[in-house]
PDB file of C-alpha atoms in Angstrom:
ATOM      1  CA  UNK A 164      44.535  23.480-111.462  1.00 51.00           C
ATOM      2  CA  UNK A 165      44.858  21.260-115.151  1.00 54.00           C
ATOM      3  CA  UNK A 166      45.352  18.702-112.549  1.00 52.00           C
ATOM      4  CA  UNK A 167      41.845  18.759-110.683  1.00 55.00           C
ATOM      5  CA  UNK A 168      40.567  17.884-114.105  1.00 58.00           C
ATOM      6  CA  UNK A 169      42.604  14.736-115.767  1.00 59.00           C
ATOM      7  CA  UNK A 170      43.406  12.748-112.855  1.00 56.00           C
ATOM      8  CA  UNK A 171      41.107  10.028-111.700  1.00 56.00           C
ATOM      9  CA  UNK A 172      38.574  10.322-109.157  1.00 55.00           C
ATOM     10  CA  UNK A 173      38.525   8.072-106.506  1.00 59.00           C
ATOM     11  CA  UNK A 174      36.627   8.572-103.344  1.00 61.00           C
ATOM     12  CA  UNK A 175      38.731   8.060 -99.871  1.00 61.00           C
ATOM     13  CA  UNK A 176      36.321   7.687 -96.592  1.00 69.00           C
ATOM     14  CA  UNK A 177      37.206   9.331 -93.234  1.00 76.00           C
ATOM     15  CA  UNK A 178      39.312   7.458 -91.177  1.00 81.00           C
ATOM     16  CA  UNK A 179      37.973   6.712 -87.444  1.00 86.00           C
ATOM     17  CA  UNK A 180      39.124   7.840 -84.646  1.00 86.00           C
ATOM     18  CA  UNK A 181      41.698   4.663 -84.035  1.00 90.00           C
ATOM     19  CA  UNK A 182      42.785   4.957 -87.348  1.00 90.00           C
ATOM     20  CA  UNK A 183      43.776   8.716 -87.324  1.00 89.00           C
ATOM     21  CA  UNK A 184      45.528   8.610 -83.989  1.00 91.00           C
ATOM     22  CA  UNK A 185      47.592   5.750 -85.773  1.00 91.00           C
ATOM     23  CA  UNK A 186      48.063   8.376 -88.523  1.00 89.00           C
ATOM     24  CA  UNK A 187      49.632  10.871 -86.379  1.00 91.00           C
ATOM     25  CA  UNK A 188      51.768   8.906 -83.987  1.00 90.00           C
ATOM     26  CA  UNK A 189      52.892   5.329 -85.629  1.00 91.00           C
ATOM     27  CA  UNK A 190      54.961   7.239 -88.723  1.00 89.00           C
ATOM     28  CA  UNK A 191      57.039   8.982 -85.904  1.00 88.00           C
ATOM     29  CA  UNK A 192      57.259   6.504 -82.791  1.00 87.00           C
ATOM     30  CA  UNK A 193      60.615   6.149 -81.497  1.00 83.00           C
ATOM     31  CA  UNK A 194      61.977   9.169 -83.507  1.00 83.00           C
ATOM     32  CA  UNK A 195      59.943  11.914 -83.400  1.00 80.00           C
ATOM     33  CA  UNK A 196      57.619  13.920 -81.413  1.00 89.00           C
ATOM     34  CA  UNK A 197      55.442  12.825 -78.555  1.00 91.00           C
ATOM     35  CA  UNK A 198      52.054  14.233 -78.892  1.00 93.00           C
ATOM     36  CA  UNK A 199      49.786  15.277 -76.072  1.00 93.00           C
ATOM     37  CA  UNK A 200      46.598  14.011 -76.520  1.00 94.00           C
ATOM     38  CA  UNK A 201      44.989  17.340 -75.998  1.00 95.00           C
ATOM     39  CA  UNK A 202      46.812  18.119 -79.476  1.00 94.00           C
ATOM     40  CA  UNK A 203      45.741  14.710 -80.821  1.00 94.00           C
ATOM     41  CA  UNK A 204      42.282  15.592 -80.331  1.00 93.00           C
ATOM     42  CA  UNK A 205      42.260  18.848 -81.941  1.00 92.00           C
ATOM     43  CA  UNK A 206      43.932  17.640 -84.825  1.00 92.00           C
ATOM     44  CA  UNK A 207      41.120  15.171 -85.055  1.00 90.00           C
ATOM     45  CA  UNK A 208      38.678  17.648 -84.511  1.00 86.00           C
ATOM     46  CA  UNK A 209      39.875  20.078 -87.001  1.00 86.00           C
ATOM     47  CA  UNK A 210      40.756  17.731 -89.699  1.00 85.00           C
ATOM     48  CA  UNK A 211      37.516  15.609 -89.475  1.00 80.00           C
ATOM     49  CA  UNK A 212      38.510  12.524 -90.195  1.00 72.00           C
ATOM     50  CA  UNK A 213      39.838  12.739 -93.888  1.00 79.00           C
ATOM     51  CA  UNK A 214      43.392  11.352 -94.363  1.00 84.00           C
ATOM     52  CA  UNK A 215      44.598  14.567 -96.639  1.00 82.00           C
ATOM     53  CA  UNK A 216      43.920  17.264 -94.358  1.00 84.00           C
ATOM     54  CA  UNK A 217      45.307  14.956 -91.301  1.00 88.00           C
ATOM     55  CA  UNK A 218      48.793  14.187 -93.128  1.00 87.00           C
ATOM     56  CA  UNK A 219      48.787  18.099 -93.984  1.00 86.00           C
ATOM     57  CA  UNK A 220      48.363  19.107 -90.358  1.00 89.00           C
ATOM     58  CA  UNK A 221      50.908  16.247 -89.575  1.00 91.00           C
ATOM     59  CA  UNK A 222      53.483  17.358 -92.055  1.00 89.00           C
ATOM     60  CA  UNK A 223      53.554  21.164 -90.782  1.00 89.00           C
ATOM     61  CA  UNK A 224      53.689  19.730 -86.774  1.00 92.00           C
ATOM     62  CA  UNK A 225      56.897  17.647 -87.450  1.00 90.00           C
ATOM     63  CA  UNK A 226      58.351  20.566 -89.622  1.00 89.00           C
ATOM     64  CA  UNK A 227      58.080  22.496 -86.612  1.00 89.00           C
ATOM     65  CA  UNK A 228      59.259  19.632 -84.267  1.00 90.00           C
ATOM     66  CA  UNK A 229      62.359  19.375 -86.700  1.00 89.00           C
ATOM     67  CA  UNK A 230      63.084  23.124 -86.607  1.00 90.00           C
ATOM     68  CA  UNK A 231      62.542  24.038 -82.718  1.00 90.00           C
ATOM     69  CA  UNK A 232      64.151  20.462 -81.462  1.00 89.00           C
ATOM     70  CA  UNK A 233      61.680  19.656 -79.155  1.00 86.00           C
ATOM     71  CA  UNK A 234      60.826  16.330 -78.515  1.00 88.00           C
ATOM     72  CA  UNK A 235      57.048  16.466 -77.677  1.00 90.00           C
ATOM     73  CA  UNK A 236      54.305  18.810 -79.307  1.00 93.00           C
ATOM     74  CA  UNK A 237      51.311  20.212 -77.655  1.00 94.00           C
ATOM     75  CA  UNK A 238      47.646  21.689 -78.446  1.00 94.00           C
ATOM     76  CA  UNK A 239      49.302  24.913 -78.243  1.00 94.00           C
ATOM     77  CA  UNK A 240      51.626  23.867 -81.275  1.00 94.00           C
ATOM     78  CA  UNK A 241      48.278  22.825 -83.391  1.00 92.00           C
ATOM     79  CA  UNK A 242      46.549  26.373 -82.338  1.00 90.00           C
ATOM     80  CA  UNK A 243      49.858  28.203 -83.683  1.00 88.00           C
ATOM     81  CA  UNK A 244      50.445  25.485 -86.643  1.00 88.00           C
ATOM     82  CA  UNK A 245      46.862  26.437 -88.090  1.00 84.00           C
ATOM     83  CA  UNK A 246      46.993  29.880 -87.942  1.00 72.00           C
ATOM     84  CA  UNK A 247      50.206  29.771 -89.666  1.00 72.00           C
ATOM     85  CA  UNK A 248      49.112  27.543 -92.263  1.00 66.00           C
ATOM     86  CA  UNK A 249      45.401  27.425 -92.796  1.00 62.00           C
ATOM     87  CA  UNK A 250      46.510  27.548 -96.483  1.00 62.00           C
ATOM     88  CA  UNK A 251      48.060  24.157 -96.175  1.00 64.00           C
ATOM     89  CA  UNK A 252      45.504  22.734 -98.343  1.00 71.00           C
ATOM     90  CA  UNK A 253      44.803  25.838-100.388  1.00 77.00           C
ATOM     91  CA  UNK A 254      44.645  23.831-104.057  1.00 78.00           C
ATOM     92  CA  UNK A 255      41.953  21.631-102.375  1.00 80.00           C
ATOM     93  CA  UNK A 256      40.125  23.807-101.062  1.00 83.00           C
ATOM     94  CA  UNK A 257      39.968  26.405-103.780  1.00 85.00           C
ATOM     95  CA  UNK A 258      38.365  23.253-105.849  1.00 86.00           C
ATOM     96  CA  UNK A 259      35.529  22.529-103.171  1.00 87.00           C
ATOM     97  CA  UNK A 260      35.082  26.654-103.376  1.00 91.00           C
ATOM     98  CA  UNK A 261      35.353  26.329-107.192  1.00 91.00           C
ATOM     99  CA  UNK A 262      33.111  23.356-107.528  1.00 92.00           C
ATOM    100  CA  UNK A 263      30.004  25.329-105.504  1.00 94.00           C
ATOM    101  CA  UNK A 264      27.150  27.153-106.703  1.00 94.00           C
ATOM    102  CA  UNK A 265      27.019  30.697-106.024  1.00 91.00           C
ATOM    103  CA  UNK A 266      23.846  29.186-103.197  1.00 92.00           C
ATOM    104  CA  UNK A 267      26.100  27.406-101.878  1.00 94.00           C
ATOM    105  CA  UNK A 268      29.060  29.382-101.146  1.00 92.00           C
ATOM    106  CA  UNK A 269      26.579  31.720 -99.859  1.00 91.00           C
ATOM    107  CA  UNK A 270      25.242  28.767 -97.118  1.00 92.00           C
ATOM    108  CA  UNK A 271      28.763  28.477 -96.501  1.00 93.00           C
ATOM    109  CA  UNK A 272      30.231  31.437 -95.714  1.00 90.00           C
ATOM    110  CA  UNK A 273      27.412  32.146 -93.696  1.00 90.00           C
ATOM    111  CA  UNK A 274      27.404  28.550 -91.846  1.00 89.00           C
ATOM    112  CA  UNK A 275      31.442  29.642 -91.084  1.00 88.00           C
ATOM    113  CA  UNK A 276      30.663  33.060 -89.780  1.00 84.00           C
ATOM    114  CA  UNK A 277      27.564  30.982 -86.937  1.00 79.00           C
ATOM    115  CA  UNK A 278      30.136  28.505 -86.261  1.00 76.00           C
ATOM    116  CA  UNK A 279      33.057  30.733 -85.457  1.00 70.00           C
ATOM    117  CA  UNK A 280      30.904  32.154 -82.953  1.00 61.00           C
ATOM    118  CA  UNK A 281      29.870  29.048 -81.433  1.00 63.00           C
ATOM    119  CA  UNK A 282      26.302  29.294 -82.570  1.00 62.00           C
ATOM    120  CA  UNK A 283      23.750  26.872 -84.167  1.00 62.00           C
ATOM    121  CA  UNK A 284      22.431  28.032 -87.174  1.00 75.00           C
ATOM    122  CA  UNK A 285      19.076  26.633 -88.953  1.00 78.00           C
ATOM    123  CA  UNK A 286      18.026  26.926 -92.068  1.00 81.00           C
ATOM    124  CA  UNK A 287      16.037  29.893 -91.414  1.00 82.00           C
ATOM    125  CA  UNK A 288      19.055  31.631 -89.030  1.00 83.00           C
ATOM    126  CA  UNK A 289      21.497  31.150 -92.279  1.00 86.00           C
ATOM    127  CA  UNK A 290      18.356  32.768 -94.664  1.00 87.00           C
ATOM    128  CA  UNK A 291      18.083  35.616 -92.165  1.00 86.00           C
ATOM    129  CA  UNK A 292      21.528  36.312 -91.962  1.00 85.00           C
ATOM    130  CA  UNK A 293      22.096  36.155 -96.179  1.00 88.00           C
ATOM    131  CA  UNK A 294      18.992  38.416 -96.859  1.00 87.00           C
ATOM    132  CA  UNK A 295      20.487  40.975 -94.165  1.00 87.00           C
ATOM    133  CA  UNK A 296      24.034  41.202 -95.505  1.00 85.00           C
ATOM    134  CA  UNK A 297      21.912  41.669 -98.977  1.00 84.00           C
ATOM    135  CA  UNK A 298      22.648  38.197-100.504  1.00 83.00           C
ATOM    136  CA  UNK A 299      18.803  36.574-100.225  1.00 80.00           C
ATOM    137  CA  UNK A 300      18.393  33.127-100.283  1.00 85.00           C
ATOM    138  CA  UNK A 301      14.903  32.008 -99.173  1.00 85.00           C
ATOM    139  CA  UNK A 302      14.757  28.918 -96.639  1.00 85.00           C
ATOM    140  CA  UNK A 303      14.273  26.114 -99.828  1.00 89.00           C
ATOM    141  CA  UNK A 304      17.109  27.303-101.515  1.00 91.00           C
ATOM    142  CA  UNK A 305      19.064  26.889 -97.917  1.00 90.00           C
ATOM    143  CA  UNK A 306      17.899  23.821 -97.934  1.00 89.00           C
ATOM    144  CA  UNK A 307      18.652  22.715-101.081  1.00 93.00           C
ATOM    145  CA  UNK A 308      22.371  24.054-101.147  1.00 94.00           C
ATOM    146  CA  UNK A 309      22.633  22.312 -97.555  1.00 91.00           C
ATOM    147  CA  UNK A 310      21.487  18.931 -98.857  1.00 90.00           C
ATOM    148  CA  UNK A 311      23.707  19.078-101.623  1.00 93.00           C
ATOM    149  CA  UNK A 312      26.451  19.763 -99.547  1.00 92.00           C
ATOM    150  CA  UNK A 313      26.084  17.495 -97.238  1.00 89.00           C
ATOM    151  CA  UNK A 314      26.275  14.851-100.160  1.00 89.00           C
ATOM    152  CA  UNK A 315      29.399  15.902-100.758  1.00 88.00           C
ATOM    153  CA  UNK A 316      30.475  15.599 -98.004  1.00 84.00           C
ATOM    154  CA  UNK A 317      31.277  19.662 -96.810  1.00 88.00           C
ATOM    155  CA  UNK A 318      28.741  19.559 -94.411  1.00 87.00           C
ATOM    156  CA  UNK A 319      27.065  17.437 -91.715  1.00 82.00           C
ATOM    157  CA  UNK A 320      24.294  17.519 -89.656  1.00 79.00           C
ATOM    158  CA  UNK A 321      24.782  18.709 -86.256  1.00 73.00           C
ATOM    159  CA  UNK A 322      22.796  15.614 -85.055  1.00 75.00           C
ATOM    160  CA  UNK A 323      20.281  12.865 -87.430  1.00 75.00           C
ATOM    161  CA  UNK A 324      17.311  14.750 -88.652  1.00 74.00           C
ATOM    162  CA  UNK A 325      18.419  18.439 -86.788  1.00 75.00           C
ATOM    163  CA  UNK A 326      17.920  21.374 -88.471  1.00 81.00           C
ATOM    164  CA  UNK A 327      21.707  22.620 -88.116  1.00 82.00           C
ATOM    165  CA  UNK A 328      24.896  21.356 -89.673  1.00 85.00           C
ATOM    166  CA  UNK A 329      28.264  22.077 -89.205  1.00 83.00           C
ATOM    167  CA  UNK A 330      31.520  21.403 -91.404  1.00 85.00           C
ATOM    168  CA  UNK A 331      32.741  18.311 -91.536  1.00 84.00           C
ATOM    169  CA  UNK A 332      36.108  19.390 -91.868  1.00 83.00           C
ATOM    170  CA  UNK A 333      36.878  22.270 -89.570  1.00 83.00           C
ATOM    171  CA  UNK A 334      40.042  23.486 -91.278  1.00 84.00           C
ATOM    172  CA  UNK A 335      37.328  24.388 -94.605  1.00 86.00           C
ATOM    173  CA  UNK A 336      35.869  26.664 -92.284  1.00 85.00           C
ATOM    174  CA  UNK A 337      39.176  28.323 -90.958  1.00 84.00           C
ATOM    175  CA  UNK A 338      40.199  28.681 -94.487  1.00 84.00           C
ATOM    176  CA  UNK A 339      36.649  30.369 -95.183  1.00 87.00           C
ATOM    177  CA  UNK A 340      37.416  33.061 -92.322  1.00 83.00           C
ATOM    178  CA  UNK A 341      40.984  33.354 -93.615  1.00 81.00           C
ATOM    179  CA  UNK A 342      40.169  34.292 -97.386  1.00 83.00           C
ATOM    180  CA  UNK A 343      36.422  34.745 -98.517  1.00 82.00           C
ATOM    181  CA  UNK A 344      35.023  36.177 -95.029  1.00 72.00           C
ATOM    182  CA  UNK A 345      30.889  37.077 -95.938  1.00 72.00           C
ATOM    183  CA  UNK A 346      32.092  40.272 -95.443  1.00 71.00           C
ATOM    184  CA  UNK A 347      34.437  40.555 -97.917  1.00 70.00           C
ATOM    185  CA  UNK A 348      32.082  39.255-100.389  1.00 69.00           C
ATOM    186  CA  UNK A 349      29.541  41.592 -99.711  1.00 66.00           C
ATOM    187  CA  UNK A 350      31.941  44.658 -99.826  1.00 69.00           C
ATOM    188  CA  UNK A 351      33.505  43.181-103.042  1.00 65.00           C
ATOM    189  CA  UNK A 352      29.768  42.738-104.379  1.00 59.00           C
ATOM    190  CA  UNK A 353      29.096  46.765-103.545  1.00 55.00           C
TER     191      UNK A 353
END
Protein backbone atom coordinates (compact mmCIF):
# COMPACT_ATOMS: atom_id res chain seq x y z
CA UNK A 1 0.00 0.00 0.00
CA UNK A 2 1.09 4.04 -1.08
CA UNK A 3 0.50 4.24 2.55
CA UNK A 4 3.33 1.83 3.96
CA UNK A 5 5.58 4.26 2.18
CA UNK A 6 4.73 8.15 3.14
CA UNK A 7 3.65 7.86 6.58
CA UNK A 8 6.10 8.21 9.39
CA UNK A 9 7.79 5.52 11.08
CA UNK A 10 7.64 5.30 14.55
CA UNK A 11 8.53 2.27 16.52
CA UNK A 12 5.77 1.03 19.27
CA UNK A 13 7.30 -1.65 21.95
CA UNK A 14 5.27 -4.69 23.16
CA UNK A 15 3.15 -4.07 25.86
CA UNK A 16 3.63 -6.44 29.09
CA UNK A 17 1.60 -8.67 30.25
CA UNK A 18 -0.32 -6.07 32.82
CA UNK A 19 -0.57 -3.75 30.22
CA UNK A 20 -2.30 -6.00 27.57
CA UNK A 21 -4.78 -7.54 29.95
CA UNK A 22 -5.68 -3.75 30.61
CA UNK A 23 -5.98 -3.59 26.80
CA UNK A 24 -8.52 -6.18 26.52
CA UNK A 25 -10.73 -5.72 29.52
CA UNK A 26 -10.64 -1.84 30.82
CA UNK A 27 -12.21 -0.44 27.21
CA UNK A 28 -15.25 -2.80 27.92
CA UNK A 29 -15.73 -3.08 31.87
CA UNK A 30 -19.15 -2.59 32.92
CA UNK A 31 -20.56 -2.89 29.32
CA UNK A 32 -19.23 -5.49 27.54
CA UNK A 33 -17.96 -8.92 27.63
CA UNK A 34 -16.39 -10.75 30.51
CA UNK A 35 -13.40 -12.59 29.40
CA UNK A 36 -12.19 -15.89 30.76
CA UNK A 37 -8.80 -15.77 31.44
CA UNK A 38 -8.10 -18.91 29.54
CA UNK A 39 -9.11 -16.57 26.45
CA UNK A 40 -7.05 -13.71 27.92
CA UNK A 41 -4.09 -15.76 27.77
CA UNK A 42 -4.34 -16.93 24.35
CA UNK A 43 -4.94 -13.67 23.08
CA UNK A 44 -1.71 -12.75 24.75
CA UNK A 45 -0.06 -15.59 23.49
CA UNK A 46 -1.06 -15.23 19.97
CA UNK A 47 -0.73 -11.57 19.66
CA UNK A 48 2.72 -11.33 21.42
CA UNK A 49 2.61 -8.43 23.04
CA UNK A 50 2.24 -5.72 20.21
CA UNK A 51 -0.71 -3.31 20.72
CA UNK A 52 -1.94 -3.62 16.80
CA UNK A 53 -2.44 -7.17 16.56
CA UNK A 54 -4.04 -7.15 20.30
CA UNK A 55 -6.72 -4.29 19.42
CA UNK A 56 -7.31 -6.40 16.07
CA UNK A 57 -8.03 -9.60 17.95
CA UNK A 58 -10.04 -7.34 20.43
CA UNK A 59 -12.08 -5.63 17.79
CA UNK A 60 -13.26 -9.04 16.03
CA UNK A 61 -14.10 -10.64 19.88
CA UNK A 62 -16.53 -7.74 20.75
CA UNK A 63 -17.96 -7.83 17.10
CA UNK A 64 -18.87 -11.21 17.90
CA UNK A 65 -19.98 -10.41 21.54
CA UNK A 66 -22.24 -7.63 19.87
CA UNK A 67 -23.73 -10.01 17.28
CA UNK A 68 -24.39 -13.36 19.43
CA UNK A 69 -25.48 -11.22 22.78
CA UNK A 70 -23.56 -12.98 25.07
CA UNK A 71 -22.22 -11.42 27.89
CA UNK A 72 -18.89 -13.29 28.53
CA UNK A 73 -16.38 -14.71 25.82
CA UNK A 74 -14.26 -17.72 26.12
CA UNK A 75 -10.90 -19.40 24.65
CA UNK A 76 -13.19 -21.19 22.47
CA UNK A 77 -14.40 -17.74 20.97
CA UNK A 78 -10.49 -16.73 20.31
CA UNK A 79 -9.86 -20.40 18.63
CA UNK A 80 -13.03 -19.69 16.27
CA UNK A 81 -12.27 -15.71 16.05
CA UNK A 82 -8.72 -16.57 14.48
CA UNK A 83 -9.59 -18.98 12.17
CA UNK A 84 -12.17 -16.73 10.90
CA UNK A 85 -10.02 -13.86 10.66
CA UNK A 86 -6.35 -14.64 10.49
CA UNK A 87 -6.50 -11.95 7.74
CA UNK A 88 -7.33 -9.33 10.28
CA UNK A 89 -4.07 -7.77 9.83
CA UNK A 90 -3.54 -8.78 6.22
CA UNK A 91 -2.05 -5.06 5.02
CA UNK A 92 0.53 -5.53 7.86
CA UNK A 93 1.47 -8.47 7.33
CA UNK A 94 1.77 -8.51 3.58
CA UNK A 95 4.46 -5.53 4.38
CA UNK A 96 6.61 -7.72 6.89
CA UNK A 97 6.23 -10.54 3.87
CA UNK A 98 7.00 -7.73 1.37
CA UNK A 99 9.83 -6.21 3.29
CA UNK A 100 11.84 -9.89 3.46
CA UNK A 101 14.46 -11.28 1.43
CA UNK A 102 13.67 -14.18 -0.57
CA UNK A 103 16.27 -16.04 2.62
CA UNK A 104 14.18 -14.96 4.73
CA UNK A 105 10.79 -15.82 3.75
CA UNK A 106 12.32 -19.06 3.12
CA UNK A 107 13.51 -19.28 7.19
CA UNK A 108 10.08 -18.34 7.71
CA UNK A 109 7.88 -20.40 6.14
CA UNK A 110 9.89 -23.12 7.18
CA UNK A 111 10.18 -21.89 11.02
CA UNK A 112 5.94 -21.82 10.65
CA UNK A 113 5.64 -25.25 9.21
CA UNK A 114 8.28 -26.71 12.80
CA UNK A 115 6.20 -24.63 14.93
CA UNK A 116 2.77 -25.72 13.83
CA UNK A 117 3.87 -29.03 14.70
CA UNK A 118 5.11 -28.25 17.99
CA UNK A 119 8.72 -28.83 17.14
CA UNK A 120 12.04 -26.96 17.79
CA UNK A 121 13.81 -26.21 14.88
CA UNK A 122 17.72 -25.19 14.72
CA UNK A 123 19.43 -23.68 12.33
CA UNK A 124 20.53 -26.78 10.79
CA UNK A 125 16.71 -28.55 11.16
CA UNK A 126 15.33 -25.30 9.10
CA UNK A 127 18.56 -25.86 6.38
CA UNK A 128 17.59 -29.53 6.17
CA UNK A 129 14.14 -29.01 5.70
CA UNK A 130 14.70 -25.96 2.79
CA UNK A 131 17.34 -28.06 0.83
CA UNK A 132 14.71 -31.09 0.90
CA UNK A 133 11.65 -29.21 -0.34
CA UNK A 134 14.43 -27.94 -3.06
CA UNK A 135 14.85 -24.34 -1.74
CA UNK A 136 18.75 -24.66 -0.27
CA UNK A 137 19.87 -22.41 2.12
CA UNK A 138 23.12 -23.51 3.82
CA UNK A 139 23.26 -23.11 7.80
CA UNK A 140 25.11 -19.27 7.51
CA UNK A 141 22.61 -18.05 5.38
CA UNK A 142 19.94 -19.49 8.16
CA UNK A 143 21.68 -17.77 10.34
CA UNK A 144 22.00 -14.70 8.85
CA UNK A 145 18.22 -14.36 7.73
CA UNK A 146 17.43 -15.44 11.50
CA UNK A 147 19.54 -12.66 12.98
CA UNK A 148 18.11 -10.23 10.83
CA UNK A 149 14.85 -11.16 11.73
CA UNK A 150 15.09 -11.25 14.98
CA UNK A 151 16.20 -7.47 14.75
CA UNK A 152 13.18 -6.77 13.47
CA UNK A 153 11.53 -8.02 15.61
CA UNK A 154 9.62 -11.31 13.58
CA UNK A 155 11.44 -13.64 15.45
CA UNK A 156 12.78 -14.51 18.92
CA UNK A 157 14.86 -16.81 20.43
CA UNK A 158 13.29 -19.69 21.99
CA UNK A 159 15.51 -19.02 25.09
CA UNK A 160 19.06 -16.41 25.42
CA UNK A 161 21.78 -17.86 23.33
CA UNK A 162 19.50 -21.23 22.03
CA UNK A 163 19.78 -22.29 18.79
CA UNK A 164 15.86 -22.14 18.04
CA UNK A 165 13.50 -19.22 17.70
CA UNK A 166 10.05 -18.92 17.41
CA UNK A 167 7.67 -15.96 16.20
CA UNK A 168 7.19 -13.37 18.23
CA UNK A 169 3.87 -12.79 17.12
CA UNK A 170 1.96 -16.01 16.71
CA UNK A 171 -0.85 -14.69 14.52
CA UNK A 172 2.36 -14.01 11.62
CA UNK A 173 2.68 -17.56 11.73
CA UNK A 174 -1.12 -18.48 11.39
CA UNK A 175 -1.27 -16.08 8.59
CA UNK A 176 1.91 -17.93 7.04
CA UNK A 177 -0.10 -21.39 7.16
CA UNK A 178 -3.21 -19.58 5.91
CA UNK A 179 -1.68 -18.02 2.59
CA UNK A 180 2.05 -18.80 1.60
CA UNK A 181 2.19 -22.52 3.13
CA UNK A 182 6.14 -23.88 2.00
CA UNK A 183 4.21 -25.99 0.07
CA UNK A 184 2.56 -23.80 -1.97
CA UNK A 185 5.68 -22.06 -2.74
CA UNK A 186 7.43 -24.93 -3.80
CA UNK A 187 4.55 -26.16 -6.12
CA UNK A 188 4.19 -22.54 -7.43
CA UNK A 189 8.15 -22.57 -7.94
CA UNK A 190 7.74 -26.08 -10.15
Amino acid sequence: SILFNIALYQRVGTLDAGAARRLIVEPVQGCGPIYDDLAIDKMLRVTGGPPYFLQLLCHALINLHNRERRNYLTIEDVNRTLAEKVGLGEAHLDFLWGESSPEEQDVLLALARFLSAVEPASRGAVAGLLADQGLPLNPAQVSDATRRLVQREILRQDEPGADRHEFTVDLVRLWLEETRSLDRIVEEMG
